[in-house]
Short mmCIF file of C-alpha atoms in Angstrom, two decimals:
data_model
loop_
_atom_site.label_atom_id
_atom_site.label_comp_id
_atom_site.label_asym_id
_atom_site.label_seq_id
_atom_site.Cartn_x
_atom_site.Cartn_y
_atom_site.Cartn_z
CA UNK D 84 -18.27 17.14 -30.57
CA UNK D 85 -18.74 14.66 -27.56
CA UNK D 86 -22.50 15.81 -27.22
CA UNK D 87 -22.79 15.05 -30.48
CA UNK D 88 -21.78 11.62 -30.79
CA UNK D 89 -23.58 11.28 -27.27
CA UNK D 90 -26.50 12.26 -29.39
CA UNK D 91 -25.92 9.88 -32.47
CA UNK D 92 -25.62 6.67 -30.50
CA UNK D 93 -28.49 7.68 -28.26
CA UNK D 94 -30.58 7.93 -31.48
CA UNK D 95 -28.91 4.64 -33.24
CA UNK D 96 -29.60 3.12 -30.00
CA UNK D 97 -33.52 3.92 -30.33
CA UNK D 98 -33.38 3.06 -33.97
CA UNK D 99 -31.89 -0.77 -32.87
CA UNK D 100 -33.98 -0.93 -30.03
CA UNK D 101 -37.58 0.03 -31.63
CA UNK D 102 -39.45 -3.62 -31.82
CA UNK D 103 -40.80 -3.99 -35.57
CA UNK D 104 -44.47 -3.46 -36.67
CA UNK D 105 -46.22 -6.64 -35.13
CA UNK D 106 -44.33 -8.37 -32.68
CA UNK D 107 -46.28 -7.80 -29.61
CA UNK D 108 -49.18 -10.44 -32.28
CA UNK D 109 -47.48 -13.55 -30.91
CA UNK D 110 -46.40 -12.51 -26.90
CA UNK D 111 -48.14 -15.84 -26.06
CA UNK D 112 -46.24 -18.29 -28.19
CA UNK D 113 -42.62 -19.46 -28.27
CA UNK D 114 -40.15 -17.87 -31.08
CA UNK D 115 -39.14 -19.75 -34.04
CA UNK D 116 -35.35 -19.74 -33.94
CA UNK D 117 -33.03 -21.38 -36.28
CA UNK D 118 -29.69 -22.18 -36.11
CA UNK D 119 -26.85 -21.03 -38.29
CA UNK D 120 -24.08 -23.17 -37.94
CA UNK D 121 -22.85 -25.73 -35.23
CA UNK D 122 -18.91 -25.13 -35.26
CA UNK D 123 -19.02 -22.76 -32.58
CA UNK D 124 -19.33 -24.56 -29.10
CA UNK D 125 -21.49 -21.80 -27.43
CA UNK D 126 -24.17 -23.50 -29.56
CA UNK D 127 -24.15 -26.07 -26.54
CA UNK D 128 -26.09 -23.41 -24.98
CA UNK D 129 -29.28 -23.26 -26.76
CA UNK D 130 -29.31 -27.08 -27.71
CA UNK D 131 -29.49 -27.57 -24.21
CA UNK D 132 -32.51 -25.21 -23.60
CA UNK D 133 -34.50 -25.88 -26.12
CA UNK D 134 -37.33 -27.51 -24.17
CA UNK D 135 -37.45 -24.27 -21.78
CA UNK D 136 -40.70 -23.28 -23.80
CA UNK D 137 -39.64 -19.73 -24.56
CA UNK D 138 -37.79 -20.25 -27.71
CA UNK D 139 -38.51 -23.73 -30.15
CA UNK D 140 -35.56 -24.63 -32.65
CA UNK D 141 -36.99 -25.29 -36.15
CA UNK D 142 -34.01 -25.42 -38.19
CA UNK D 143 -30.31 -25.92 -38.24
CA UNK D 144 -28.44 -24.79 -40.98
CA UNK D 145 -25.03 -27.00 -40.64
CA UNK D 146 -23.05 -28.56 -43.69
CA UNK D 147 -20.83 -31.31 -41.62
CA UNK D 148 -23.26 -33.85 -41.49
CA UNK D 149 -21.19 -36.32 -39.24
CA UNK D 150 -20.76 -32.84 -36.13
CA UNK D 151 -24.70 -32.31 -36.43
CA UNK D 152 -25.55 -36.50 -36.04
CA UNK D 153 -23.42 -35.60 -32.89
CA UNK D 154 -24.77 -32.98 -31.72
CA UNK D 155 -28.53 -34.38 -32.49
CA UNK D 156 -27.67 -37.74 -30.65
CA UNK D 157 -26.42 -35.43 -27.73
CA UNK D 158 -29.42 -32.83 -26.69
CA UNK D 159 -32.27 -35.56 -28.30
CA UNK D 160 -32.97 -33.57 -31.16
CA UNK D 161 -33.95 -35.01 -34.50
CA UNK D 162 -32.20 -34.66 -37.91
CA UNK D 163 -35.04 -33.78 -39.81
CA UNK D 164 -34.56 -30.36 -38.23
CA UNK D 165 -31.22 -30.40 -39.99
CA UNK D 166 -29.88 -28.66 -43.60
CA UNK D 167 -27.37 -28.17 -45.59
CA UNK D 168 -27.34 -24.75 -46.19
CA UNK D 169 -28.94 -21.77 -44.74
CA UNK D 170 -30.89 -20.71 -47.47
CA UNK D 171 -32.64 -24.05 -47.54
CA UNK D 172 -33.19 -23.78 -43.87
CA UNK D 173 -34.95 -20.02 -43.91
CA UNK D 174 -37.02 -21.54 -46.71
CA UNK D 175 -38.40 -24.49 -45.16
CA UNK D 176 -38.72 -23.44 -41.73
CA UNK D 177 -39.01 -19.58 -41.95
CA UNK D 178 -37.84 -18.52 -38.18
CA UNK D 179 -38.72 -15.19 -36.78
CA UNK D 180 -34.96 -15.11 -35.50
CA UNK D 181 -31.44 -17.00 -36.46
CA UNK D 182 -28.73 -17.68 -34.00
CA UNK D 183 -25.35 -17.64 -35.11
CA UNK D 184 -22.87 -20.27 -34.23
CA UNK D 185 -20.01 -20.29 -36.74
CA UNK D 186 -16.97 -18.35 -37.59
CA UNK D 187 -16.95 -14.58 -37.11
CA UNK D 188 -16.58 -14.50 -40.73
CA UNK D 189 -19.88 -16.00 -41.79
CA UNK D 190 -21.47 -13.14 -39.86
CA UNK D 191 -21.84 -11.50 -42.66
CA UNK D 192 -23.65 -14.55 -44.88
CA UNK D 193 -25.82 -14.85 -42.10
CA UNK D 194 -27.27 -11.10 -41.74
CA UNK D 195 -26.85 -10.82 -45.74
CA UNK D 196 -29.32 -13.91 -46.02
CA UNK D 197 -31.87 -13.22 -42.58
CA UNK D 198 -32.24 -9.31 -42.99
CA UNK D 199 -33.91 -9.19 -46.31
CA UNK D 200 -36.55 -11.47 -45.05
CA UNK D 201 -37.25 -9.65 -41.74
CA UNK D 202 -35.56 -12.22 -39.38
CA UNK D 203 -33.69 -11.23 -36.81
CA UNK D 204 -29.96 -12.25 -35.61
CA UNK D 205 -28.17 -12.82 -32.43
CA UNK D 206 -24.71 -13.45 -33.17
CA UNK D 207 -22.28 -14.74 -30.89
CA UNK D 208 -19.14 -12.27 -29.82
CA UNK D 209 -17.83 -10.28 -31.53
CA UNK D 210 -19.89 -8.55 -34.21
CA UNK D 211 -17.65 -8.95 -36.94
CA UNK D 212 -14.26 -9.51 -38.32
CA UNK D 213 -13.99 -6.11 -39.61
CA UNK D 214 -15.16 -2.33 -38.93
CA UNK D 215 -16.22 -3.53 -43.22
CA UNK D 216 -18.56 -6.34 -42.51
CA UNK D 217 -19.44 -4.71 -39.23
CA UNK D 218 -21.00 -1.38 -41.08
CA UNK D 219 -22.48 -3.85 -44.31
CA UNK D 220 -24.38 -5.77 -41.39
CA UNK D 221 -25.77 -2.31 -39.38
CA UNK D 222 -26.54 -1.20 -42.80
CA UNK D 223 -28.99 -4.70 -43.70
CA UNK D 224 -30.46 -4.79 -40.03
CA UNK D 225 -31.56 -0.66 -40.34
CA UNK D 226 -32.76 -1.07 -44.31
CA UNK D 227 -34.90 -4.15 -43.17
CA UNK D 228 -36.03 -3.13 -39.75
CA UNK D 229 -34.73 -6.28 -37.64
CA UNK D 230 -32.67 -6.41 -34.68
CA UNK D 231 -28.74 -7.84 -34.58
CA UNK D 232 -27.18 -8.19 -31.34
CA UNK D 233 -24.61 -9.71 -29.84
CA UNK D 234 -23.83 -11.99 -27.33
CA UNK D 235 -20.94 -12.18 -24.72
CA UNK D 236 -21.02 -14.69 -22.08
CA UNK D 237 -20.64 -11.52 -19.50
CA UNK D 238 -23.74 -9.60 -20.58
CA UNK D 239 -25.52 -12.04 -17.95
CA UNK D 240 -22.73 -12.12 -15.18
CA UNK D 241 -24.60 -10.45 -12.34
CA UNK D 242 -21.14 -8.68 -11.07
CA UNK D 243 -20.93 -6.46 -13.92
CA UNK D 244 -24.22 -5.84 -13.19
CA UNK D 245 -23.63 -5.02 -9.85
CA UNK D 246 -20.24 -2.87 -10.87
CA UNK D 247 -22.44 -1.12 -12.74
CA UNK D 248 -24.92 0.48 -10.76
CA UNK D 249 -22.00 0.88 -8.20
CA UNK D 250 -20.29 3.09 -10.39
CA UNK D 251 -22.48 4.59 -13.05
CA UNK D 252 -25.70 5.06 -11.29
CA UNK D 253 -24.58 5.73 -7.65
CA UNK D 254 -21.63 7.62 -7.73
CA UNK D 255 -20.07 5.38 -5.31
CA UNK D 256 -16.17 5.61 -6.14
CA UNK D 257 -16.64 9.13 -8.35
CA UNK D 258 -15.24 9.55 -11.80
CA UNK D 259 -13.65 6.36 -13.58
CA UNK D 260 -9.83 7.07 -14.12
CA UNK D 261 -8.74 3.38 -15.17
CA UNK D 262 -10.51 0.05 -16.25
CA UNK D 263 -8.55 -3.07 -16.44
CA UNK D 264 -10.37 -6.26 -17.48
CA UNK D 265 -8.87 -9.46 -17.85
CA UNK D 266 -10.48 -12.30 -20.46
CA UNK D 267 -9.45 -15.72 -21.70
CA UNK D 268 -8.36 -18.97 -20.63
CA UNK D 269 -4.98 -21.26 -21.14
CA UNK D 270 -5.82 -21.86 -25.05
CA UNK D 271 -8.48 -23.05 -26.98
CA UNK D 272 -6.32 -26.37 -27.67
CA UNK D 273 -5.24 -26.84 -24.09
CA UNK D 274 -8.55 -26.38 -22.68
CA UNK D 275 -9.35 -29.45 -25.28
CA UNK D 276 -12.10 -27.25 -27.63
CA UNK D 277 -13.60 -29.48 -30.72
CA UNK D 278 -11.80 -29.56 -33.64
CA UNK D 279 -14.29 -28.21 -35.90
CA UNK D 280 -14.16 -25.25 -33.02
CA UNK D 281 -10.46 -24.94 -32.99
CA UNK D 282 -9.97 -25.28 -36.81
CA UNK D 283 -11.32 -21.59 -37.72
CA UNK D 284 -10.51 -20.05 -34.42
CA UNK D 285 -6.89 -20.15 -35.13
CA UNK D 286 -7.67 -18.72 -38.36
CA UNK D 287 -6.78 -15.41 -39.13
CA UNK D 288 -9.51 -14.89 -41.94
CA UNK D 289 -12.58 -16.81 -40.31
CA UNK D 290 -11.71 -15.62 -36.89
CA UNK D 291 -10.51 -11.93 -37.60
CA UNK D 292 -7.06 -12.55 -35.25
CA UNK D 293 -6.23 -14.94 -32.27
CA UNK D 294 -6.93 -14.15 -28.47
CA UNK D 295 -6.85 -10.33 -29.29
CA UNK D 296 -10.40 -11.02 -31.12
CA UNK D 297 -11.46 -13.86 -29.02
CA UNK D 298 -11.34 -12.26 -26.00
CA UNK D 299 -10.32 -8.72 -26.24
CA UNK D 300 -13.91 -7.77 -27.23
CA UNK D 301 -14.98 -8.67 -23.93
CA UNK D 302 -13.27 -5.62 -22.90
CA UNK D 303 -13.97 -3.50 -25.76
CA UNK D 304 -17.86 -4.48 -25.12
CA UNK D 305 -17.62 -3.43 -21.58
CA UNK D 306 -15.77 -0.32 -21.85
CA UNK D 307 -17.89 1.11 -24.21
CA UNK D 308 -20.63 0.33 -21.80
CA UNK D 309 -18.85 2.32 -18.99
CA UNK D 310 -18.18 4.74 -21.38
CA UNK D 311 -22.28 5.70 -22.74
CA UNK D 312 -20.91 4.95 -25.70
CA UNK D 313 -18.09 6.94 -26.74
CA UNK D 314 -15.57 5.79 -29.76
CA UNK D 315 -11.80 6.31 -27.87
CA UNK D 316 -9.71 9.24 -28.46
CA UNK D 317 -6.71 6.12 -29.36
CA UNK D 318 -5.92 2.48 -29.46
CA UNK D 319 -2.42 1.18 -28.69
CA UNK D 320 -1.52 -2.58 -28.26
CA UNK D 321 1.21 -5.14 -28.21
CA UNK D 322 0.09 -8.72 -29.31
CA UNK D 323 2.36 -11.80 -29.33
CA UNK D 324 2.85 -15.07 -30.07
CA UNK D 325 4.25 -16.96 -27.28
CA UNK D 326 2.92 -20.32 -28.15
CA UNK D 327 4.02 -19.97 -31.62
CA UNK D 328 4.14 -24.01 -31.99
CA UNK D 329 0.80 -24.25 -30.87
CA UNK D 330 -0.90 -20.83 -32.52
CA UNK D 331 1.48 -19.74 -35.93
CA UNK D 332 -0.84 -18.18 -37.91
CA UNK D 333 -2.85 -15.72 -34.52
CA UNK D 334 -1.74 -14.05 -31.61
CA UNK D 335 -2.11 -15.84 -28.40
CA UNK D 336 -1.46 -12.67 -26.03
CA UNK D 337 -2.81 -9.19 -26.45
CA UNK D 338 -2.67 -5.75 -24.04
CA UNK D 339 -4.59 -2.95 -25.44
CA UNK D 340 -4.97 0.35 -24.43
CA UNK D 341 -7.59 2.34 -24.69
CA UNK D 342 -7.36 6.24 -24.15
CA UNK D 343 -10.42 8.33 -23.02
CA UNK D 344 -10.39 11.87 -22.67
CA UNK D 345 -10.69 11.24 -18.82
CA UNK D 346 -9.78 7.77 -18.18
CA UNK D 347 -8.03 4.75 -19.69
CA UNK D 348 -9.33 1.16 -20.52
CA UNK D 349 -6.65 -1.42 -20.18
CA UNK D 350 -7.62 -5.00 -22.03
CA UNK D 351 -5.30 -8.02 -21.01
CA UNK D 352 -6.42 -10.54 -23.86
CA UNK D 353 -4.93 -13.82 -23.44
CA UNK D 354 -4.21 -17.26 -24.41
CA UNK D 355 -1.91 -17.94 -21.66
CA UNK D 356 -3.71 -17.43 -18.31
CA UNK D 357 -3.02 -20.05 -16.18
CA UNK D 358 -6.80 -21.03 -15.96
CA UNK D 359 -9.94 -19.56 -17.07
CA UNK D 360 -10.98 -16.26 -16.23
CA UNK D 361 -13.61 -12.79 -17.16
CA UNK D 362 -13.01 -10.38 -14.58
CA UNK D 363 -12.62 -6.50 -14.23
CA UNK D 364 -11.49 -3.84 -11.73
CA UNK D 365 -13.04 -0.09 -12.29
CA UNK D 366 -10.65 2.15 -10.15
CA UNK D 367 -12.69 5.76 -9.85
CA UNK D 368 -11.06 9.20 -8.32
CA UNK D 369 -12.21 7.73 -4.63
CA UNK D 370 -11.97 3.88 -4.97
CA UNK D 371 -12.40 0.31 -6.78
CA UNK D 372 -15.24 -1.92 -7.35
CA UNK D 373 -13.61 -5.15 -9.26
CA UNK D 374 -15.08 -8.18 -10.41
CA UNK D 375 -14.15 -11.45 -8.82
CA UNK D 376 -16.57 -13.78 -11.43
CA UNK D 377 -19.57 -13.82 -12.91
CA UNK D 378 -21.09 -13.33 -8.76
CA UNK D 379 -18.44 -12.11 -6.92
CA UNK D 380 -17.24 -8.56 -6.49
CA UNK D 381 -14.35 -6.70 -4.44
CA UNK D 382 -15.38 -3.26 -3.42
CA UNK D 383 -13.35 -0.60 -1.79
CA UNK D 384 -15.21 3.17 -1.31
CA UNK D 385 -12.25 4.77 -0.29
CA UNK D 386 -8.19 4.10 0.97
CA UNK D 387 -9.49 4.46 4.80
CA UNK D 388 -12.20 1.67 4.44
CA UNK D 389 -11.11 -2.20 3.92
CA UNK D 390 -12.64 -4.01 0.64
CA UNK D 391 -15.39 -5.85 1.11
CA UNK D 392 -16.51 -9.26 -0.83
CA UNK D 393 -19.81 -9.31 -2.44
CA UNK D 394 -22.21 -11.68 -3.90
CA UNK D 395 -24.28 -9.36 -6.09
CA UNK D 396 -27.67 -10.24 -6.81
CA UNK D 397 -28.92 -11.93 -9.57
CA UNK D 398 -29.79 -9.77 -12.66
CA UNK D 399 -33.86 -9.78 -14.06
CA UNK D 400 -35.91 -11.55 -16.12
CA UNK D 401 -34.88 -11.78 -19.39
CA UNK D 402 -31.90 -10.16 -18.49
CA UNK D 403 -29.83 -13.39 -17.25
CA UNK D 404 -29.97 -15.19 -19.92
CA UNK D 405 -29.17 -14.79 -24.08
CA UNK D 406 -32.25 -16.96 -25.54
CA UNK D 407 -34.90 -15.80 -22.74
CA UNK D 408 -33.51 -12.07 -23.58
CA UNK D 409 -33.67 -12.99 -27.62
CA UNK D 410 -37.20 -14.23 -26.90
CA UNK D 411 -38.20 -11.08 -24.96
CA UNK D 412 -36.96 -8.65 -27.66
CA UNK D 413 -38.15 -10.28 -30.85
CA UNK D 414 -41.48 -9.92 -28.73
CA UNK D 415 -41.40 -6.69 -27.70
CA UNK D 416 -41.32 -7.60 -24.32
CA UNK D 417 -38.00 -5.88 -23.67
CA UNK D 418 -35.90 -3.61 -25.04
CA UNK D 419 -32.25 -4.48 -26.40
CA UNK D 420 -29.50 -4.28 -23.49
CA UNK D 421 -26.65 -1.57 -24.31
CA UNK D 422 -24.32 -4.52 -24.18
CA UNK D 423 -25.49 -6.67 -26.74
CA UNK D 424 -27.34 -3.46 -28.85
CA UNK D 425 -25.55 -2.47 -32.65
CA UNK D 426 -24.01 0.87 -31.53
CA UNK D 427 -22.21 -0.67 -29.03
CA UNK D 428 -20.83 -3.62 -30.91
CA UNK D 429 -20.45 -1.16 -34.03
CA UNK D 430 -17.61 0.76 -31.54
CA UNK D 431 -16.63 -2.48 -30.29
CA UNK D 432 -14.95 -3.80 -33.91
CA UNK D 433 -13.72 -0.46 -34.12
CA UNK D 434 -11.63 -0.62 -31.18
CA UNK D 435 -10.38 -4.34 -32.11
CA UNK D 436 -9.89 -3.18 -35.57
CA UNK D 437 -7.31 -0.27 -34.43
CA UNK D 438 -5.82 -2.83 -32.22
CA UNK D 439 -4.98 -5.11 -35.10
CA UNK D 440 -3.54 -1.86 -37.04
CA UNK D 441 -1.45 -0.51 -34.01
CA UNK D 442 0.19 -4.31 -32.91
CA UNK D 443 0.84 -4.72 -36.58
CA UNK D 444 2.33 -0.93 -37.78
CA UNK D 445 3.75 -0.58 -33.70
CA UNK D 446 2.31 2.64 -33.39
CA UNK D 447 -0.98 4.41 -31.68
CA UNK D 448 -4.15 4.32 -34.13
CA UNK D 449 -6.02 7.80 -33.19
CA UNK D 450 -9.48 7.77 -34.19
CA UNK D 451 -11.63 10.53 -36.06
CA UNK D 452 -13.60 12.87 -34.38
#
């Protein structure tokens, strides 16, 4: 049964990853990208690149007309690349690919609208709010040929990287037994996030959950990766709400285990770090490689040799940065990254899915095999 699903996501991997009938016609010139939404702060990200010359903005689909005058006065950028809807926005400017930057919830809208006319998505993390929305979105994107990935801030972190080859493609500390990857921050209102930001994050409908979503699909994304791609025998988790002043309707806390049949994931999701951090340690049947930040790394072979700290090298062309790597693969230039490809994030809303069930019924959700 394992070599089967080993099978499937290999070939839903090549179906995501196949670039669409013409897109090696414009290598030469910069994508057309529009922009679906502004009340997600990652969106700082590709307002301030769009001058790079890979990618050119030529719409922005946002409704609050006073947060996009902001944003415009901010990166330089003028309204007249502004609308009020998306549909108005595909129409006038018709981009070869849309960027995502609102709730988790409007996911959906966006694929719903793009896929039909052949434009591909990036969304930002996670996929969706459900394993629902997640399979109506895989199902638009395959019908219509495009590509829909996702992006998480540590798909580019050169550590992970680094941990990677380490453990997957040299063998270096054997067999994983345990992950244990640690994401999040002191709160999305302590860290002082935008209100417009902050208004559907703590939302359990536009954001799916609270720090369980927000930052346990960090883990979720990377175990799968460690994994090739297997769904989990089981889920169990414990959320919380220890800021309930602060965060009544979400969790703020979240520990989720994730059972393989030879090793164990363990995602600490939180709200309440003490400051920011994305970090992981891989223990294997002979060591640890862990992850310090986004450059640093911690590696011990074995118990008779000391750890050792690490800078690990940068990672490739396009694959340091989201919009160069949108650019490349809307080209044809390179192919999707497991990490930000459908399977993955398909398997990823599973796992945060069961973790909603099991912190809400207090019991272990055992997947289907």
């Amino acid at each position: 049964m394992l070599r089967l699903l080993a099978a499937f996501f290999s070939l839903l991997l090549l179906l995501t990853t196949s670039p669409p009938a013409g897109a090696q016609a414009k290598a030469g010139a910069p994508v057309r990208v529009g922009v679906a939404g502004l009340t997600h702060t990652h969106v700082h990200g590709i307002l301030g690149r769009a001058k790079r010359g890979d990618i050119e903005i030529v719409g922005i689909a946002e409704p609050n007309r006073a947060l996009a005058e902001r944003y415009a006065k901010q990166y330089g950028l003028p309204m007249s690349l502004v609308y009020s809807s998306l549909d108005e926005m595909l129409k006038k400017t018709k981009p070869e690919a849309v960027t995502a930057f609102g709730s988790i919830y409007e996911h959906l809208a966006v694929v719903q609208a793009c896929a039909p006319r052949g434009i591909h998505v990036m969304v930002e993390k996670p996929l969706a709010v459900s394993v629902d929305h997640a399979r109506q979105m895989a199902a638009l994107a395959t019908k219509h040929h495009i590509h829909l990935l996702t992006n998480y801030e540590t798909t580019w972190y050169a550590s992970n990287r680094q941990a990677y080859q380490l453990v997957d493609q040299e063998k270096a500390i054997g067999d994983i037994r345990k992950v244990v990857v640690h994401d999040g921050h002191q709160g999305p209102k302590e860290i002082g996030v935008n209100k417009e930001f902050l208004d559907w994050l703590t939302d359990p409908v536009q954001n799916g959950g609270g720090a369980l979503v927000d930052f346990g699909c960090y883990g979720a994304d990377l175990l799968t990766w460690l994994m090739h791609g297997a769904r989990p025998l089981s889920v169990t988790a414990v959320t919380r709400q220890l800021k309930p002043e602060v965060y009544p309707k979400v969790d703020d806390d979240a520990t989720i285990l994730v059972n393989y049949p030879r090793a164990e994931g363990v995602i600490q999701a939180s709200w309440n770090w003490p400051y920011a951090r994305k970090d992981m340690e891989i223990y294997g049947q002979t060591g640890s490689v862990m992850t310090v930040d986004g450059s640093h790394m911690r590696v011990r072979l074995s118990e008779k040799q000391p750890a050792q700290d690490q800078t690990a090298p940068a990672p490739p062309a396009p694959y340091d940065e989201p919009f160069a790597y949108l650019a490349a693969v809307v080209r044809g230039t390179a192919p999707e990254d497991v990490l930000s490809a459908l399977p993955t994030n398909l398997i990823v809303v599973e796992i945060l899915e069961a973790a909603k069930q099991s912190a809400k019924e207090g019991k272990t959700v055992y997947f289907s095999k």
